Amino acid sequence: MAANDNPSFEALTLNLGGEVFAIDANCVHEILDMIPQTDVPGAHPFVDRLINVRGKVVPLADLRIKFEMERTPPTIDTRIVVVEILLDDEPTVVGLLADKVYEVTTIGGASIEDTPDIGMRWRPDFIKGIGKRGQDFIVIPDIVRIFSVH
Amino acid sequence: MTGRNDPAQIFREEAADLLTELESTLLRLETRPADRDLLDTAFRALHTIKGSGSMFGFDAAAAFTHHLESAFDQMRTGKIAPNSALIGVALAAKDHIRALIESPAHADPAEGERLLALVAAQTGAAPAASPASAPDLADEAERPTTWRVRFRLAPDAVERGTNPLLLLDELSGLGDATITALTDAVPPIEELDPNRCCLAWDVTLTTTQPLAMIQDVFIFVMDDADLTIEPVAMDDRPEAPPANAPATVAQPPADVSPPPAPRADAPTLALVAEAAKPAPSAPSGQSDADAAKVAANAASSIRVPAERLDDLMDQVGELVIAHARLKQLIGGSADLQIKSVAEEIERLSNGLRDITMGIRMVPIGTLFGRFRRLVRDLSQELGKGVTLTMSGEDTELDKTMIERLNDPLVHIIRNSLDHGLETAEERVAQGKPPQGQIHLSARHAGTRVLITIRDDGRGLDRDRIRAKAEEQELIQPGAKLSDADLFQLIFHPGFSTAKTLTSLSGRGVGMDVVKRAIDSLRGAIDIASTPNRGTEITLGLPLTLAIIDGLLVRVGKGRYVIPLFAVEECVELPPGEDRRHLGRNFLNIRGALVPFIRLRESFAVSHPPDAYQKVVIISTGERRVGLVVDQVLGDHQTVIKSMSKLHADVANFSGATILGDGSVALILDIGQLVAVGQSFEPQRDAS
């Protein structure tokens, strides 16, 4: 696929383990401060907690596990991004931990490059593309894919 | 695709209900062929399906139903008597109607022809016309006939919502009608009860429509009304209305357009209609009372999509949680005013919760009714005479629960019929009556509903189950097992003791499915069996799937809910009983050894344990397991929230709930934990 085939989209940018990630803003429900979390014994570390989002029990996922980043304790900047994704064709609400949330911004299609096959420490199928803004690279994760191969 | 307002979909739903009603009516009719009410009910169901079917474009279904309806009409009028063979055909025809309605493209027309031929053979009529032909009898449609229609409605017909004007309008729509009101039964004005209908009508109708169309007009009132319809010769038409008829609505026969006269006259008619003492010709008390009951039911119940009830339940669940938070917040407050408001809200939310749960309750008879057909068909297929009896059909259960109980109960009943009950010869040799017995019962026991399926067959074969279990290495050879434990083995996947496979059961895929279905409903299965006396399977189920009473416990820092129905008792873990170093995890509860699970270990809790550990003894049926926890916190109204697919692989938990402080707590999966506890010892040996 040529690089300029990628459509532009509104994205929420956030920080995970020092990298900037962009998530499609259309699937974001809300952004929460840290709230009480419940451990689920025996669950995969990627989704080993549950939170209460407006009366709904929602799994809390830590994308850092999937990107083999260190699990640092929450800071004053840590947020929970509540998103809705399609899991087996069923809309599912999940919370994503973010070390810091920046802003909603437009990522131009032309600036998105396909995932390079080499030079990546992450599973290539978890990444949709790499966007560029100024001098910074923005990772566009394939959220649905990440949850599907769970 | 098909929205809630799609008329065809509405018809399908309505027809499904009617067909269900038809089936149960037919089955009852088989045992009580003389019952007029049952015949009438069956006829009405068929008639409505035919009418609505053709209205919504289900022409094939309507045409087919028409022929069946005709057969029932003959039974109603006493021309033929209902018999078992006819009802058998009618049941098969009912299935065909269902097929025609649900997937018209896939229904087999040959099957329809075959059934109609059978119906015709039973009714003694000439083979019915092809089902594709229009229901109207074409040969009668050509020549106009004049009919004299006289009818007097039941005195309370108007109160029940019948509008005589509509009937008259419909009659005049069929052809040229001369309508005369008969006022002979109208009492003097001082005795007049305006709510009663004391008028009768005499209608002379000239129409090309067949008699059936005229009868159709009165379909919903004819049970209670005096109705005579007779043909008159053309020159026999009455020249003048009866002398004592002041409120006459005469309509020129030449006027073909819809008659304005009855409508213009409506106030008069209504006024006169609202007159009077009961008409002398009251219908028989029994059917009148039944009809009144049916009418009252119809008027006071509404159909609501199940999703709306689910939404309501969700909202009530939120309210219960919100209230728990409120209660926790003001727990320490000394403000009496706030406290009294909180108590008021508690009362209201509890009331709302109970009502909402009540709305979702459906009598289990709706489910049991379906099994009459199953048992009938199976007993014929297997050549075993079986009587199905039921009790406690009015026991109420959550609607979702009822739907999800269907498949497991079908499995159990099939098993009983196929394996449990012997053939008639075997039974006689055993000194039992040749007819097998299956009894279905439901009853409340505390917050549980117990559903029992009992047969008087040969009972479970202990030796064969044991041999099979040993062969499959489920148990050690010669292991000592209680009957309850032994019988639980039949729920093991792939376990079947049947020597031969039949089309019904015996592949060993049945009982583990039953077990899983009941587990998913938070239920338990008990089996009792006596050789040659029969088997009794009891399903213990919670009343609802939405809110349960739970026991809140703490393990480390985490809080968990144990469904209260499974809790037998709480004891302290005596340090002396803690013999883990001896490779044992058993607790002596009044002489019985109960295995226990340390939830701290299962959940890999690193937090230091409390000094005094508690054991919550839980059970499913006969099997007990102790759960070691740090603290028992107390009871908790648990609104059950399901966990997402992401946690489908997590054992030990059946769901989650939200606590008073807004945090999430997990609900322990009792069935799973008991299974783990029971297998505890072998696991430890292996490790």
XYZ file of N, CA, C and O in Angstrom, chain A residues 24-126:
412
model
N -7.811 6.208 17.525
C -8.936 6.827 16.818
C -9.889 7.478 17.829
O -10.450 6.793 18.693
N -10.047 8.800 17.704
C -10.837 9.530 18.700
C -12.298 9.111 18.679
O -13.011 9.278 19.668
N -12.759 8.569 17.545
C -14.185 8.211 17.445
C -14.578 7.072 18.364
O -15.742 6.938 18.706
N -13.620 6.238 18.738
C -13.980 5.113 19.587
C -13.770 5.425 21.065
O -14.049 4.591 21.913
N -13.297 6.644 21.364
C -13.048 6.994 22.766
C -14.338 7.483 23.416
O -15.000 8.378 22.905
N -14.735 6.849 24.505
C -15.923 7.275 25.251
C -15.593 8.406 26.207
O -16.248 9.428 26.246
N -14.593 8.186 27.034
C -14.248 9.182 28.027
C -12.850 8.901 28.565
O -12.275 7.837 28.318
N -12.332 9.883 29.279
C -11.012 9.732 29.894
C -11.194 9.925 31.397
O -11.767 10.922 31.843
N -10.748 8.933 32.160
C -10.967 8.962 33.607
C -9.640 9.115 34.331
O -8.608 8.643 33.861
N -9.703 9.760 35.498
C -8.567 9.718 36.412
C -8.491 8.300 36.974
O -9.386 7.490 36.775
N -7.435 8.040 37.695
C -7.314 6.716 38.287
C -8.468 6.491 39.261
O -8.786 7.349 40.091
N -9.104 5.336 39.151
C -10.205 4.970 40.039
C -9.875 3.614 40.634
O -8.957 2.939 40.162
N -10.614 3.201 41.677
C -10.296 1.904 42.282
C -10.372 0.780 41.259
O -11.250 0.774 40.401
N -9.428 -0.134 41.354
C -9.380 -1.248 40.414
C -9.438 -2.554 41.177
O -8.970 -2.640 42.306
N -10.019 -3.546 40.543
C -10.156 -4.848 41.173
C -9.323 -5.867 40.398
O -9.485 -5.989 39.187
N -8.451 -6.551 41.093
C -7.642 -7.576 40.438
C -8.493 -8.785 40.085
O -9.393 -9.157 40.842
N -8.222 -9.372 38.951
C -8.873 -10.617 38.573
C -7.836 -11.728 38.647
O -7.025 -11.879 37.740
N -7.852 -12.505 39.709
C -6.845 -13.559 39.835
C -6.977 -14.551 38.695
O -8.079 -14.945 38.328
N -5.864 -14.910 38.128
C -5.876 -15.912 37.075
C -6.035 -15.346 35.681
O -5.966 -16.085 34.712
N -6.281 -14.039 35.571
C -6.455 -13.464 34.238
C -5.090 -13.152 33.631
O -4.087 -13.046 34.339
N -5.069 -13.004 32.317
C -3.844 -12.619 31.627
C -3.410 -11.232 32.131
O -4.265 -10.363 32.326
N -2.118 -11.029 32.363
C -1.682 -9.733 32.925
C -2.129 -8.538 32.081
O -2.297 -7.432 32.592
N -2.354 -8.766 30.786
C -2.782 -7.679 29.908
C -4.139 -7.112 30.345
O -4.376 -5.909 30.257
N -5.034 -7.967 30.812
C -6.354 -7.503 31.281
C -6.639 -8.094 32.652
O -7.599 -8.818 32.828
N -5.788 -7.795 33.631
C -5.957 -8.456 34.925
C -6.721 -7.606 35.937
O -6.709 -7.893 37.110
N -7.381 -6.556 35.456
C -8.128 -5.731 36.399
C -9.495 -5.346 35.836
O -9.694 -5.340 34.618
N -10.397 -5.004 36.755
C -11.728 -4.538 36.362
C -11.955 -3.164 36.987
O -11.471 -2.880 38.081
N -12.692 -2.317 36.287
C -13.073 -1.027 36.867
C -14.572 -0.829 36.684
O -15.218 -1.512 35.885
N -15.102 0.103 37.449
C -16.516 0.446 37.383
C -16.649 1.740 36.599
O -16.243 2.806 37.069
N -17.170 1.644 35.393
C -17.397 2.855 34.590
C -18.892 3.098 34.524
O -19.617 2.400 33.828
N -19.347 4.060 35.287
C -20.773 4.420 35.324
C -21.677 3.202 35.481
O -22.624 3.002 34.719
N -21.332 2.390 36.452
C -22.195 1.259 36.753
C -21.944 0.034 35.899
O -22.606 -0.976 36.071
N -21.051 0.136 34.950
C -20.724 -1.042 34.127
C -19.373 -1.595 34.568
O -18.454 -0.833 34.860
N -19.290 -2.920 34.593
C -18.009 -3.543 34.918
C -17.202 -3.653 33.631
O -17.637 -4.279 32.668
N -16.058 -2.997 33.611
C -15.279 -2.870 32.378
C -13.868 -3.396 32.631
O -13.256 -3.062 33.653
N -13.353 -4.239 31.726
C -11.976 -4.698 31.903
C -10.977 -3.563 31.644
O -11.209 -2.724 30.769
N -9.933 -3.549 32.403
C -8.898 -2.520 32.249
C -7.675 -3.192 31.630
O -7.133 -4.141 32.186
N -7.285 -2.687 30.474
C -6.169 -3.305 29.758
C -4.938 -2.422 29.866
O -5.028 -1.201 29.900
N -3.812 -3.075 29.931
C -2.549 -2.353 29.998
C -1.770 -2.657 28.723
O -1.150 -3.713 28.583
N -1.837 -1.726 27.759
C -1.193 -1.959 26.458
C 0.311 -2.140 26.611
O 0.969 -2.726 25.755
N 0.849 -1.636 27.705
C 2.301 -1.751 27.889
C 2.738 -3.205 27.907
O 3.845 -3.543 27.495
N 1.833 -4.106 28.391
C 2.184 -5.521 28.410
C 2.388 -6.011 26.982
O 3.356 -6.710 26.679
N 1.475 -5.633 26.099
C 1.542 -6.110 24.715
C 2.759 -5.531 23.991
O 3.251 -6.122 23.042
N 3.199 -4.352 24.416
C 4.363 -3.740 23.768
C 5.637 -3.973 24.570
O 6.635 -3.281 24.379
N 5.545 -4.933 25.465
C 6.700 -5.363 26.253
C 7.404 -4.202 26.929
O 8.628 -4.076 26.927
N 6.589 -3.295 27.464
C 7.161 -2.175 28.203
C 7.115 -2.493 29.694
O 6.365 -3.364 30.138
N 7.837 -1.738 30.444
C 7.868 -1.950 31.885
C 6.566 -1.433 32.494
O 6.018 -0.424 32.062
N 6.063 -2.159 33.481
C 4.832 -1.725 34.157
C 5.228 -0.812 35.293
O 5.530 -1.253 36.385
N 5.184 0.468 35.061
C 5.561 1.410 36.117
C 4.331 1.737 36.941
O 3.205 1.690 36.441
N 4.529 2.044 38.235
C 3.365 2.391 39.051
C 2.706 3.672 38.538
O 3.360 4.499 37.899
N 1.411 3.834 38.804
C 0.716 5.020 38.297
C 1.292 6.312 38.874
O 1.779 6.337 40.003
N 1.270 7.352 38.077
C 1.716 8.662 38.525
C 0.516 9.600 38.518
O -0.602 9.194 38.214
N 0.790 10.868 38.805
C -0.293 11.853 38.830
C -0.872 12.069 37.433
O -2.003 12.516 37.260
N -0.097 11.697 36.408
C -0.550 11.873 35.022
C -1.290 10.667 34.464
O -1.845 10.722 33.376
N -1.270 9.557 35.184
C -1.871 8.328 34.648
C -3.379 8.500 34.469
O -4.066 9.039 35.346
N -3.881 8.067 33.323
C -5.306 8.177 33.027
C -5.820 6.834 32.506
O -5.046 5.977 32.058
N -7.139 6.715 32.524
C -7.774 5.547 31.911
C -8.599 6.043 30.733
O -9.484 6.890 30.894
N -8.274 5.568 29.542
C -9.028 5.947 28.339
C -10.057 4.859 28.085
O -9.693 3.697 27.851
N -11.338 5.224 28.169
C -12.396 4.236 27.955
C -12.757 4.239 26.473
O -13.175 5.267 25.935
N -12.576 3.099 25.825
C -12.849 3.007 24.395
C -13.839 1.872 24.138
O -14.001 0.972 24.959
N -14.501 1.974 22.990
C -15.387 0.886 22.577
C -14.804 0.266 21.326
O -14.534 0.962 20.352
N -14.575 -1.030 21.380
C -14.020 -1.720 20.215
C -14.916 -2.880 19.845
O -15.749 -3.326 20.639
N -14.742 -3.371 18.638
C -15.503 -4.534 18.188
C -14.682 -5.778 18.486
O -13.582 -5.955 17.968
N -15.246 -6.614 19.350
C -14.561 -7.847 19.706
C -15.451 -8.980 19.234
O -16.564 -9.141 19.735
N -15.003 -9.764 18.271
C -15.853 -10.798 17.669
C -17.185 -10.201 17.230
O -18.247 -10.745 17.525
N -17.119 -9.039 16.584
C -18.310 -8.354 16.076
C -19.238 -7.856 17.174
O -20.375 -7.500 16.911
N -18.794 -7.864 18.397
C -19.644 -7.413 19.485
C -19.024 -6.159 20.088
O -17.849 -6.189 20.484
N -19.750 -5.050 20.140
C -19.157 -3.842 20.723
C -18.803 -4.099 22.193
O -19.648 -4.544 22.963
N -17.575 -3.857 22.548
C -17.118 -4.117 23.908
C -16.430 -2.856 24.432
O -15.620 -2.252 23.721
N -16.776 -2.481 25.644
C -16.153 -1.308 26.248
C -14.974 -1.781 27.087
O -15.114 -2.684 27.904
N -13.810 -1.202 26.838
C -12.640 -1.537 27.654
C -11.944 -0.249 28.074
O -12.060 0.784 27.421
N -11.232 -0.335 29.177
C -10.423 0.789 29.622
C -8.965 0.531 29.228
O -8.490 -0.595 29.301
N -8.285 1.587 28.783
C -6.869 1.455 28.443
C -6.081 2.355 29.383
O -6.406 3.536 29.535
N -5.046 1.792 29.992
C -4.194 2.607 30.845
C -3.280 3.470 29.968
O -2.752 2.999 28.960
N -3.104 4.736 30.336
C -2.181 5.613 29.597
C -1.324 6.345 30.622
O -1.828 6.821 31.645
N -0.023 6.403 30.367
C 0.852 7.103 31.308
C 0.547 8.599 31.315
O 0.738 9.277 32.312
N 0.101 9.092 30.158
C -0.270 10.487 30.079
C -1.130 10.669 28.841
O -0.915 9.982 27.833
N -2.132 11.545 28.911
C -2.963 11.813 27.743
C -2.637 13.218 27.268
O -2.598 14.158 28.069
N -2.375 13.372 25.954
C -2.027 14.702 25.436
C -3.243 15.447 24.910
O -3.810 16.287 25.570
N -3.665 15.126 23.696
C -4.688 15.958 23.054
C -5.359 15.162 21.941
O -4.931 14.079 21.573
N -6.437 15.775 21.420
C -7.058 15.228 20.221
C -6.521 16.027 19.049
O -6.531 17.260 19.064
N -6.021 15.338 18.056
C -5.390 16.021 16.939
C -5.697 15.288 15.640
O -6.136 14.131 15.665
N -5.520 15.978 14.543
C -5.728 15.328 13.251
C -4.397 14.779 12.765
O -3.386 15.495 12.762
N -4.438 13.521 12.401
C -3.222 12.942 11.849
C -3.440 12.808 10.348
O -4.346 12.097 9.895
N -2.659 13.554 9.570
C -2.821 13.564 8.118
C -2.442 12.226 7.533
O -1.463 11.599 7.937
N -3.259 11.777 6.573
C -2.989 10.491 5.948
C -1.618 10.441 5.307
O -0.928 9.423 5.358
N -1.226 11.562 4.729
C 0.037 11.588 4.004
C 1.225 11.382 4.929
O 2.276 10.887 4.519
N 1.030 11.745 6.200
C 2.162 11.631 7.111
C 2.289 10.238 7.707
O 3.209 9.965 8.452
N 1.302 9.368 7.384
C 1.353 8.026 7.971
C 2.139 7.100 7.061
O 1.893 7.035 5.860
N 3.060 6.416 7.667
C 3.833 5.454 6.903
C 3.483 4.061 7.362
O 3.145 3.842 8.531
N 3.563 3.125 6.401
C 3.292 1.749 6.777
C 4.351 1.261 7.756
O 5.460 1.779 7.803
N 3.947 0.237 8.501
C 4.844 -0.279 9.513
C 6.112 -0.828 8.867
O 6.028 -1.672 7.975
N 7.282 -0.345 9.261
C 8.513 -0.913 8.716
C 8.671 -2.344 9.205
O 8.305 -2.670 10.344
N 9.145 -3.202 8.313
C 9.254 -4.604 8.695
C 10.398 -4.846 9.661
O 10.382 -5.780 10.448
N 11.419 -4.021 9.539
C 12.561 -4.227 10.427
C 12.743 -2.989 11.309
O 12.100 -1.961 11.101
N 13.555 -3.140 12.268
C 13.817 -2.018 13.156
C 12.702 -1.812 14.156
O 12.561 -0.751 14.740
N 11.882 -2.841 14.327
C 10.775 -2.716 15.269
C 10.978 -3.725 16.374
O 11.264 -4.883 16.128
N 10.763 -3.251 17.611
C 10.858 -4.236 18.681
C 9.482 -4.825 19.000
O 9.362 -5.690 19.845
N 8.429 -4.334 18.335
C 7.085 -4.823 18.640
C 6.569 -5.716 17.534
O 7.041 -5.656 16.403
N 5.578 -6.483 17.880
C 4.940 -7.317 16.861
C 4.359 -6.409 15.783
O 3.524 -5.554 16.074
N 4.761 -6.605 14.546
C 4.303 -5.688 13.488
C 2.780 -5.693 13.311
O 2.217 -4.674 12.923
N 2.131 -6.812 13.595
C 0.679 -6.833 13.349
C -0.089 -6.021 14.386
O -1.287 -5.795 14.236
N 0.584 -5.605 15.470
C -0.092 -4.768 16.454
C -0.088 -3.297 16.043
O -0.700 -2.467 16.691
